[in-house]
């Protein structure tokens, strides 16, 4: 059986060393200048070289994460940086952007590419679609269960990588726009604001719902526990997963080493102890859970009462008597350990360090710092152990203690034959080095001290090597072996072996030419997206009197049964094409929904993932469009997808007006649809808020389907109410509270060749729906101005009208920069 790789996160050299000596087989590290972890140190190319060389010296692979979306104006810089980094010999480049993958493949045909989890790969059809890019490995979505991973494994020969430890994002990677919509910080650009870790209030049918579980207030409603899939590691290895990935480029070296060493031991068949789990918890934990590896479990995924590192839950405080607290527990404590005392109902967290420990039976008295907020501490509060200096020291010792560091096993053969040169051969299993002395070996006056010769030949304690096998070849005469000569040979051999281990094969390179496309001449088309059958009926009454020449209507319903009557009604409209939208996510065996759509024979289907496109184009000849969720942020991605047969593509929500304008220069602007009115779809989650907090069910099988009876909104810390909507597979989308309109740009976009504009509705009905549809129709018919349109729309919106991401003219910069 092929050995499964343990892949560790690295943000700096200390984390790199912790990964190497902790037992990782490979590390992943950010691309200089294009780092998907905006808050980490953005290392230089020279610093990256040091990390790559250090890893390769120890036989550890390096995957460079080039996994952000690339804007059009960044393409020349990205190509230039690519040439610098490829020359360093990375074992793989992890890529999100399809256009970038195309550039890498055509520029460096032999460079290994891995598809990032940001590609939102959750099915084998997605992998098949990208087959011509020769992507060697795909990092699957964290939401794939073990049976789903097995199904994907059975349908592709590509390598598969699975997250098994670390922070668990509530939203699908590559499909989260919360940071973008709230603060102008794109998660697709490495600037995630971790909005899922905020506290939220739940409103059900307009009324606030106070939520409690086990006596604790629940306000962290979309903040999952951290992923710990160590118990599943062997099963994942058995089904053929190639790499187990540890999340955490923002974490500490101790986090890296404890996780890597625990997973290494688990894959080697060693028993997993509670102490191993405790070490991982103490370095960082918001509670451990197996995530979605065993499918959805809406009652366990989110605890809801906190969103930060807590470590190990100990129990309730029995007594507070400054400067001590008392608790009943069998757990051992030591001076210097860190604790946090919490009352989640009052949102109180008090942290401190232990200065003294006294035990009497189960009762433990802990002396704490004098300057903590003693007035907030009360008996009954929960105590957590959240740090242990011994764990940190153990991690540091892996780097500093030469006896604990990783060693590369080698074989040494020494030939000492009189009248020949002294020969020293060293072999690491892949590389062989032979060095010889300048002078020939002379005959010794007395018998050679074989043990001393062996000791001198194998004295490698100050190197990265350990001797697995030593062979000494002698002739008939006893040789005289000078210690200095042998030492020099040994040092030269080690130096040459190091050089061989660091050799970089210069990749074959070709110049990349940015591909361009002619602009199609198409009539200006308005596309109204409707979300339920009542909206369809109301819209029909308005549109049947409409004189607009080119209309599209896209149906995006929660309940599939409403598609057929809606299509039948809307087909009575003149100059109107009616299509349907796929779900945003496609998992193995979720093809029933797609089959339903094809049987409806709509005028087009809006594909929200590449797996759906791959499946549909093999089953029908219905025109297929691509949605925003394909993350099209540059012309090379757009051109690749248009060449694959997409009728139109919706530009990425990460783009502002200038970035979109730059994209349009090198692609067919007539086939790019721009969404000019919408509620930004922020989170898209496997986590079902309805089931988790309005039922006791763990899945759709036993939740009672509260989504069919209630409207749910989450109120954020700024007072905004974000609507939650379920799709046909029970996945939830949280829509931003503020509607966004970018009508100021319409004339400019038309001048660039854009001819497809989308207006999305969410919950609008009655007068609100009527006003929106008529306002946009009148605007595009030239009957009202942009200012009049904004005024009409603004009166209909709860929070007014936002200008949207297209209108932002600044780019978020991390404070560290």
CSV table of N, CA, C and O in Angstrom, one decimal, residues 299-388:
chain,number,residue,atom,x,y,z
A,299,UNK,N,-26.3,18.7,15.2
A,299,UNK,CA,-26.3,19.0,16.7
A,299,UNK,C,-25.0,19.0,17.3
A,299,UNK,O,-24.8,19.4,18.5
A,300,UNK,N,-24.0,18.5,16.6
A,300,UNK,CA,-22.6,18.4,17.2
A,300,UNK,C,-21.6,19.3,16.6
A,300,UNK,O,-20.6,19.6,17.2
A,301,UNK,N,-21.8,19.7,15.3
A,301,UNK,CA,-20.8,20.4,14.6
A,301,UNK,C,-20.4,21.8,15.3
A,301,UNK,O,-19.3,22.1,15.5
A,302,UNK,N,-21.5,22.5,15.7
A,302,UNK,CA,-21.3,23.8,16.3
A,302,UNK,C,-21.8,23.8,17.7
A,302,UNK,O,-22.9,23.4,18.0
A,303,UNK,N,-20.9,24.1,18.7
A,303,UNK,CA,-21.2,24.2,20.1
A,303,UNK,C,-22.1,25.4,20.3
A,303,UNK,O,-23.0,25.4,21.1
A,304,UNK,N,-21.6,26.5,19.7
A,304,UNK,CA,-22.3,27.7,19.8
A,304,UNK,C,-22.1,28.7,21.0
A,304,UNK,O,-22.5,29.8,21.0
A,305,UNK,N,-21.3,28.2,22.0
A,305,UNK,CA,-21.2,29.1,23.1
A,305,UNK,C,-19.8,29.8,23.2
A,305,UNK,O,-19.6,30.6,24.0
A,306,UNK,N,-18.9,29.5,22.3
A,306,UNK,CA,-17.7,30.3,22.2
A,306,UNK,C,-17.1,30.1,20.8
A,306,UNK,O,-17.4,29.1,20.1
A,307,UNK,N,-16.1,31.0,20.5
A,307,UNK,CA,-15.5,30.9,19.1
A,307,UNK,C,-14.0,31.0,19.1
A,307,UNK,O,-13.4,31.1,18.1
A,308,UNK,N,-13.4,31.0,20.3
A,308,UNK,CA,-12.0,31.1,20.4
A,308,UNK,C,-11.3,29.9,21.0
A,308,UNK,O,-12.0,29.0,21.5
A,309,UNK,N,-10.0,29.9,21.0
A,309,UNK,CA,-9.2,28.8,21.6
A,309,UNK,C,-9.6,28.6,23.1
A,309,UNK,O,-9.5,29.6,23.9
A,310,UNK,N,-10.0,27.4,23.5
A,310,UNK,CA,-10.2,27.1,24.9
A,310,UNK,C,-9.4,26.0,25.5
A,310,UNK,O,-9.1,26.0,26.7
A,311,UNK,N,-8.9,25.1,24.6
A,311,UNK,CA,-8.1,24.0,25.1
A,311,UNK,C,-9.0,22.9,25.7
A,311,UNK,O,-9.9,22.4,25.1
A,312,UNK,N,-8.6,22.4,26.9
A,312,UNK,CA,-9.3,21.3,27.5
A,312,UNK,C,-10.3,21.7,28.6
A,312,UNK,O,-9.9,22.4,29.5
A,313,UNK,N,-11.5,21.3,28.5
A,313,UNK,CA,-12.5,21.6,29.5
A,313,UNK,C,-12.2,20.7,30.7
A,313,UNK,O,-12.2,19.5,30.6
A,314,UNK,N,-12.1,21.4,31.9
A,314,UNK,CA,-11.8,20.7,33.1
A,314,UNK,C,-13.0,20.5,34.0
A,314,UNK,O,-13.3,19.4,34.5
A,315,UNK,N,-13.8,21.5,34.2
A,315,UNK,CA,-15.0,21.4,35.0
A,315,UNK,C,-15.3,22.8,35.6
A,315,UNK,O,-14.8,23.8,35.3
A,316,UNK,N,-16.3,22.7,36.6
A,316,UNK,CA,-16.8,24.0,37.2
A,316,UNK,C,-16.0,24.4,38.4
A,316,UNK,O,-15.6,23.5,39.2
A,317,UNK,N,-15.8,25.7,38.5
A,317,UNK,CA,-15.1,26.2,39.7
A,317,UNK,C,-16.0,26.0,40.9
A,317,UNK,O,-17.2,26.3,40.9
A,318,UNK,N,-15.4,25.5,42.0
A,318,UNK,CA,-16.1,25.2,43.2
A,318,UNK,C,-16.1,26.4,44.2
A,318,UNK,O,-17.0,26.7,44.9
A,319,UNK,N,-14.9,27.1,44.2
A,319,UNK,CA,-14.7,28.2,45.2
A,319,UNK,C,-13.8,29.2,44.6
A,319,UNK,O,-12.8,28.8,44.0
A,320,UNK,N,-14.0,30.5,44.9
A,320,UNK,CA,-13.1,31.5,44.5
A,320,UNK,C,-12.7,32.3,45.8
A,320,UNK,O,-13.6,32.8,46.6
A,321,UNK,N,-11.5,32.3,46.1
A,321,UNK,CA,-10.9,33.0,47.3
A,321,UNK,C,-9.6,33.6,46.9
A,321,UNK,O,-8.6,33.0,47.0
A,322,UNK,N,-9.7,34.9,46.4
A,322,UNK,CA,-8.5,35.5,45.9
A,322,UNK,C,-7.3,35.3,46.8
A,322,UNK,O,-7.4,35.5,48.0
A,323,UNK,N,-6.1,34.9,46.3
A,323,UNK,CA,-5.7,34.7,44.9
A,323,UNK,C,-5.9,33.3,44.4
A,323,UNK,O,-5.1,32.8,43.6
A,324,UNK,N,-6.8,32.5,44.9
A,324,UNK,CA,-7.0,31.1,44.5
A,324,UNK,C,-8.4,30.8,44.0
A,324,UNK,O,-9.4,31.5,44.4
A,325,UNK,N,-8.4,29.7,43.2
A,325,UNK,CA,-9.7,29.1,42.9
A,325,UNK,C,-9.6,27.6,43.2
A,325,UNK,O,-8.5,27.1,43.2
A,326,UNK,N,-10.7,27.0,43.4
A,326,UNK,CA,-10.7,25.5,43.7
A,326,UNK,C,-11.6,24.8,42.7
A,326,UNK,O,-12.7,25.3,42.3
A,327,UNK,N,-11.2,23.6,42.4
A,327,UNK,CA,-11.9,22.8,41.5
A,327,UNK,C,-11.7,21.3,41.8
A,327,UNK,O,-10.7,20.9,42.3
A,328,UNK,N,-12.7,20.5,41.5
A,328,UNK,CA,-12.6,19.0,41.8
A,328,UNK,C,-12.2,18.4,40.4
A,328,UNK,O,-13.0,18.4,39.5
A,329,UNK,N,-11.1,17.7,40.4
A,329,UNK,CA,-10.6,17.0,39.2
A,329,UNK,C,-9.5,16.1,39.5
A,329,UNK,O,-8.8,16.2,40.5
A,330,UNK,N,-9.4,15.0,38.7
A,330,UNK,CA,-8.2,14.1,38.8
A,330,UNK,C,-7.0,14.6,37.9
A,330,UNK,O,-6.0,14.0,38.0
A,331,UNK,N,-7.2,15.6,37.1
A,331,UNK,CA,-6.2,16.1,36.2
A,331,UNK,C,-5.1,16.7,37.0
A,331,UNK,O,-5.3,17.4,38.0
A,332,UNK,N,-3.8,16.5,36.5
A,332,UNK,CA,-2.7,17.1,37.2
A,332,UNK,C,-2.4,18.5,36.6
A,332,UNK,O,-2.7,18.7,35.4
A,333,UNK,N,-2.0,19.4,37.4
A,333,UNK,CA,-1.6,20.8,37.0
A,333,UNK,C,-0.2,21.0,37.5
A,333,UNK,O,0.3,20.5,38.4
A,334,UNK,N,0.5,22.0,36.7
A,334,UNK,CA,1.8,22.4,37.1
A,334,UNK,C,1.9,23.9,37.0
A,334,UNK,O,1.1,24.5,36.3
A,335,UNK,N,2.8,24.4,37.7
A,335,UNK,CA,3.1,25.9,37.7
A,335,UNK,C,3.4,26.3,36.2
A,335,UNK,O,4.1,25.6,35.5
A,336,UNK,N,2.9,27.4,35.8
A,336,UNK,CA,3.1,27.9,34.5
A,336,UNK,C,2.1,27.6,33.4
A,336,UNK,O,2.0,28.2,32.4
A,337,UNK,N,1.2,26.6,33.8
A,337,UNK,CA,0.1,26.3,32.9
A,337,UNK,C,-0.8,27.5,32.8
A,337,UNK,O,-1.0,28.2,33.7
A,338,UNK,N,-1.5,27.6,31.6
A,338,UNK,CA,-2.5,28.6,31.4
A,338,UNK,C,-3.9,28.1,31.5
A,338,UNK,O,-4.2,27.0,31.1
A,339,UNK,N,-4.7,28.9,32.1
A,339,UNK,CA,-6.1,28.5,32.3
A,339,UNK,C,-7.0,29.7,31.8
A,339,UNK,O,-6.6,30.9,31.8
A,340,UNK,N,-8.3,29.4,31.5
A,340,UNK,CA,-9.2,30.5,31.3
A,340,UNK,C,-10.5,30.0,32.0
A,340,UNK,O,-10.9,28.9,31.9
A,341,UNK,N,-11.1,31.0,32.7
A,341,UNK,CA,-12.4,30.8,33.4
A,341,UNK,C,-13.5,31.5,32.7
A,341,UNK,O,-13.4,32.7,32.4
A,342,UNK,N,-14.6,30.8,32.4
A,342,UNK,CA,-15.6,31.4,31.5
A,342,UNK,C,-17.0,31.3,32.0
A,342,UNK,O,-17.4,30.3,32.7
A,343,UNK,N,-17.8,32.3,31.7
A,343,UNK,CA,-19.2,32.3,31.9
A,343,UNK,C,-19.8,32.7,30.5
A,343,UNK,O,-19.9,33.9,30.2
A,344,UNK,N,-20.2,31.7,29.7
A,344,UNK,CA,-20.6,32.1,28.4
A,344,UNK,C,-22.0,32.8,28.3
A,344,UNK,O,-22.2,33.5,27.4
A,345,UNK,N,-22.8,32.6,29.3
A,345,UNK,CA,-24.0,33.3,29.4
A,345,UNK,C,-23.8,34.8,29.5
A,345,UNK,O,-24.6,35.6,29.1
A,346,UNK,N,-22.8,35.2,30.2
A,346,UNK,CA,-22.5,36.6,30.4
A,346,UNK,C,-21.3,37.1,29.5
A,346,UNK,O,-20.8,38.2,29.7
A,347,UNK,N,-20.8,36.2,28.7
A,347,UNK,CA,-19.7,36.5,27.8
A,347,UNK,C,-18.5,36.9,28.5
A,347,UNK,O,-17.9,37.9,28.1
A,348,UNK,N,-18.1,36.2,29.6
A,348,UNK,CA,-17.0,36.5,30.4
A,348,UNK,C,-15.9,35.5,30.2
A,348,UNK,O,-16.2,34.3,30.2
A,349,UNK,N,-14.7,35.9,29.9
A,349,UNK,CA,-13.5,35.0,29.8
A,349,UNK,C,-12.4,35.7,30.5
A,349,UNK,O,-12.0,36.8,30.2
A,350,UNK,N,-11.9,35.0,31.6
A,350,UNK,CA,-10.8,35.5,32.4
A,350,UNK,C,-9.6,34.5,32.3
A,350,UNK,O,-9.7,33.4,32.7
A,351,UNK,N,-8.5,35.0,31.7
A,351,UNK,CA,-7.3,34.1,31.5
A,351,UNK,C,-6.3,34.4,32.6
A,351,UNK,O,-6.1,35.6,33.0
A,352,UNK,N,-5.5,33.4,32.9
A,352,UNK,CA,-4.4,33.6,33.8
A,352,UNK,C,-3.4,32.4,33.7
A,352,UNK,O,-3.7,31.5,33.0
A,353,UNK,N,-2.3,32.5,34.5
A,353,UNK,CA,-1.4,31.4,34.6
A,353,UNK,C,-1.4,30.9,36.0
A,353,UNK,O,-1.7,31.6,37.0
A,354,UNK,N,-1.0,29.6,36.2
A,354,UNK,CA,-1.0,29.0,37.5
A,354,UNK,C,0.4,29.2,38.2
A,354,UNK,O,1.4,29.0,37.5
A,355,UNK,N,0.3,29.7,39.4
A,355,UNK,CA,1.6,30.0,40.1
A,355,UNK,C,1.8,29.0,41.2
A,355,UNK,O,3.0,28.9,41.7
A,356,UNK,N,0.8,28.3,41.6
A,356,UNK,CA,1.0,27.3,42.7
A,356,UNK,C,-0.2,26.3,42.6
A,356,UNK,O,-1.3,26.7,42.3
A,357,UNK,N,0.1,25.0,43.0
A,357,UNK,CA,-0.9,24.0,43.0
A,357,UNK,C,-0.9,23.2,44.3
A,357,UNK,O,0.2,22.8,44.8
A,358,UNK,N,-2.0,23.1,44.9
A,358,UNK,CA,-2.2,22.3,46.1
A,358,UNK,C,-3.3,21.3,45.9
A,358,UNK,O,-4.4,21.7,45.3
A,359,UNK,N,-3.1,20.0,46.3
A,359,UNK,CA,-4.2,19.0,46.1
A,359,UNK,C,-4.5,18.3,47.4
A,359,UNK,O,-3.6,18.0,48.1
A,360,UNK,N,-5.8,18.1,47.6
A,360,UNK,CA,-6.3,17.3,48.7
A,360,UNK,C,-7.4,16.4,48.2
A,360,UNK,O,-8.5,16.9,48.0
A,361,UNK,N,-7.0,15.2,47.8
A,361,UNK,CA,-8.0,14.3,47.2
A,361,UNK,C,-8.3,14.8,45.8
A,361,UNK,O,-7.4,15.0,45.0
A,362,UNK,N,-9.6,14.9,45.5
A,362,UNK,CA,-9.9,15.5,44.2
A,362,UNK,C,-9.9,17.0,44.1
A,362,UNK,O,-9.9,17.6,43.0
A,363,UNK,N,-9.9,17.6,45.3
A,363,UNK,CA,-10.0,19.1,45.3
A,363,UNK,C,-8.6,19.7,45.1
A,363,UNK,O,-7.6,19.3,45.7
A,364,UNK,N,-8.5,20.5,44.1
A,364,UNK,CA,-7.3,21.2,43.7
A,364,UNK,C,-7.4,22.7,43.9
A,364,UNK,O,-8.4,23.3,43.4
A,365,UNK,N,-6.5,23.3,44.5
A,365,UNK,CA,-6.4,24.7,44.7
A,365,UNK,C,-5.4,25.3,43.8
A,365,UNK,O,-4.2,24.9,43.9
A,366,UNK,N,-5.8,26.2,43.0
A,366,UNK,CA,-4.8,26.9,42.1
A,366,UNK,C,-4.6,28.3,42.4
A,366,UNK,O,-5.6,29.1,42.5
A,367,UNK,N,-3.4,28.7,42.6
A,367,UNK,CA,-3.0,30.1,42.9
A,367,UNK,C,-2.8,30.8,41.5
A,367,UNK,O,-2.0,30.3,40.7
A,368,UNK,N,-3.5,31.9,41.3
A,368,UNK,CA,-3.5,32.7,40.1
A,368,UNK,C,-2.8,34.0,40.2
A,368,UNK,O,-2.5,34.5,41.3
A,369,UNK,N,-2.7,34.7,39.1
A,369,UNK,CA,-2.1,36.1,39.2
A,369,UNK,C,-3.0,37.0,40.0
A,369,UNK,O,-4.2,36.9,40.0
A,370,UNK,N,-2.3,38.0,40.6
A,370,UNK,CA,-3.0,38.9,41.5
A,370,UNK,C,-3.8,40.0,40.7
A,370,UNK,O,-4.8,40.5,41.1
A,371,UNK,N,-3.4,40.2,39.4
A,371,UNK,CA,-3.9,41.4,38.7
A,371,UNK,C,-5.0,41.0,37.7
A,371,UNK,O,-5.4,41.8,36.9
A,372,UNK,N,-5.5,39.7,37.8
A,372,UNK,CA,-6.6,39.4,36.9
A,372,UNK,C,-7.9,40.0,37.4
A,372,UNK,O,-8.0,40.5,38.5
A,373,UNK,N,-9.0,39.9,36.6
A,373,UNK,CA,-10.3,40.5,37.0
A,373,UNK,C,-11.0,39.6,38.0
A,373,UNK,O,-12.0,38.9,37.6
A,374,UNK,N,-10.6,39.6,39.3
A,374,UNK,CA,-11.1,38.7,40.3
A,374,UNK,C,-12.6,39.0,40.5
A,374,UNK,O,-13.4,38.1,40.8
A,375,UNK,N,-13.1,40.3,40.3
A,375,UNK,CA,-14.5,40.6,40.6
A,375,UNK,C,-15.4,39.9,39.6
A,375,UNK,O,-16.6,39.8,39.9
A,376,UNK,N,-14.9,39.4,38.5
A,376,UNK,CA,-15.7,38.7,37.5
A,376,UNK,C,-15.8,37.2,37.8
A,376,UNK,O,-16.7,36.5,37.2
A,377,UNK,N,-15.0,36.6,38.7
A,377,UNK,CA,-14.9,35.2,38.9
A,377,UNK,C,-16.0,34.8,40.0
A,377,UNK,O,-16.1,35.4,41.0
A,378,UNK,N,-16.7,33.7,39.7
A,378,UNK,CA,-17.7,33.2,40.6
A,378,UNK,C,-17.7,31.7,40.5
A,378,UNK,O,-17.3,31.1,39.5
A,379,UNK,N,-18.1,31.0,41.6
A,379,UNK,CA,-18.2,29.6,41.6
A,379,UNK,C,-19.3,29.2,40.5
A,379,UNK,O,-20.2,29.9,40.3
A,380,UNK,N,-19.1,28.0,39.9
A,380,UNK,CA,-20.0,27.6,38.8
A,380,UNK,C,-19.5,27.9,37.4
A,380,UNK,O,-20.0,27.4,36.4
A,381,UNK,N,-18.5,28.9,37.3
A,381,UNK,CA,-18.0,29.2,36.0
A,381,UNK,C,-17.1,28.0,35.5
A,381,UNK,O,-16.6,27.2,36.3
A,382,UNK,N,-17.0,27.8,34.2
A,382,UNK,CA,-16.3,26.7,33.7
A,382,UNK,C,-14.8,27.0,33.5
A,382,UNK,O,-14.4,28.1,33.1
A,383,UNK,N,-13.9,26.1,33.9
A,383,UNK,CA,-12.5,26.3,33.8
A,383,UNK,C,-11.9,25.4,32.7
A,383,UNK,O,-12.3,24.2,32.6
A,384,UNK,N,-11.1,26.0,31.9
A,384,UNK,CA,-10.4,25.3,30.8
A,384,UNK,C,-8.9,25.4,31.0
A,384,UNK,O,-8.4,26.5,31.4
A,385,UNK,N,-8.2,24.4,30.7
A,385,UNK,CA,-6.7,24.4,30.6
A,385,UNK,C,-6.3,24.7,29.2
A,385,UNK,O,-6.7,23.9,28.3
A,386,UNK,N,-5.7,25.8,28.9
A,386,UNK,CA,-5.4,26.2,27.5
A,386,UNK,C,-4.0,26.4,27.1
A,386,UNK,O,-3.7,26.7,26.0
A,387,UNK,N,-3.0,26.1,28.0
A,387,UNK,CA,-1.6,26.1,27.6
A,387,UNK,C,-0.8,25.3,28.6
A,387,UNK,O,-1.2,25.2,29.8
A,388,UNK,N,0.3,24.8,28.1
A,388,UNK,CA,1.2,24.0,29.0
A,388,UNK,C,2.7,24.3,28.5
A,388,UNK,O,3.0,23.9,27.4
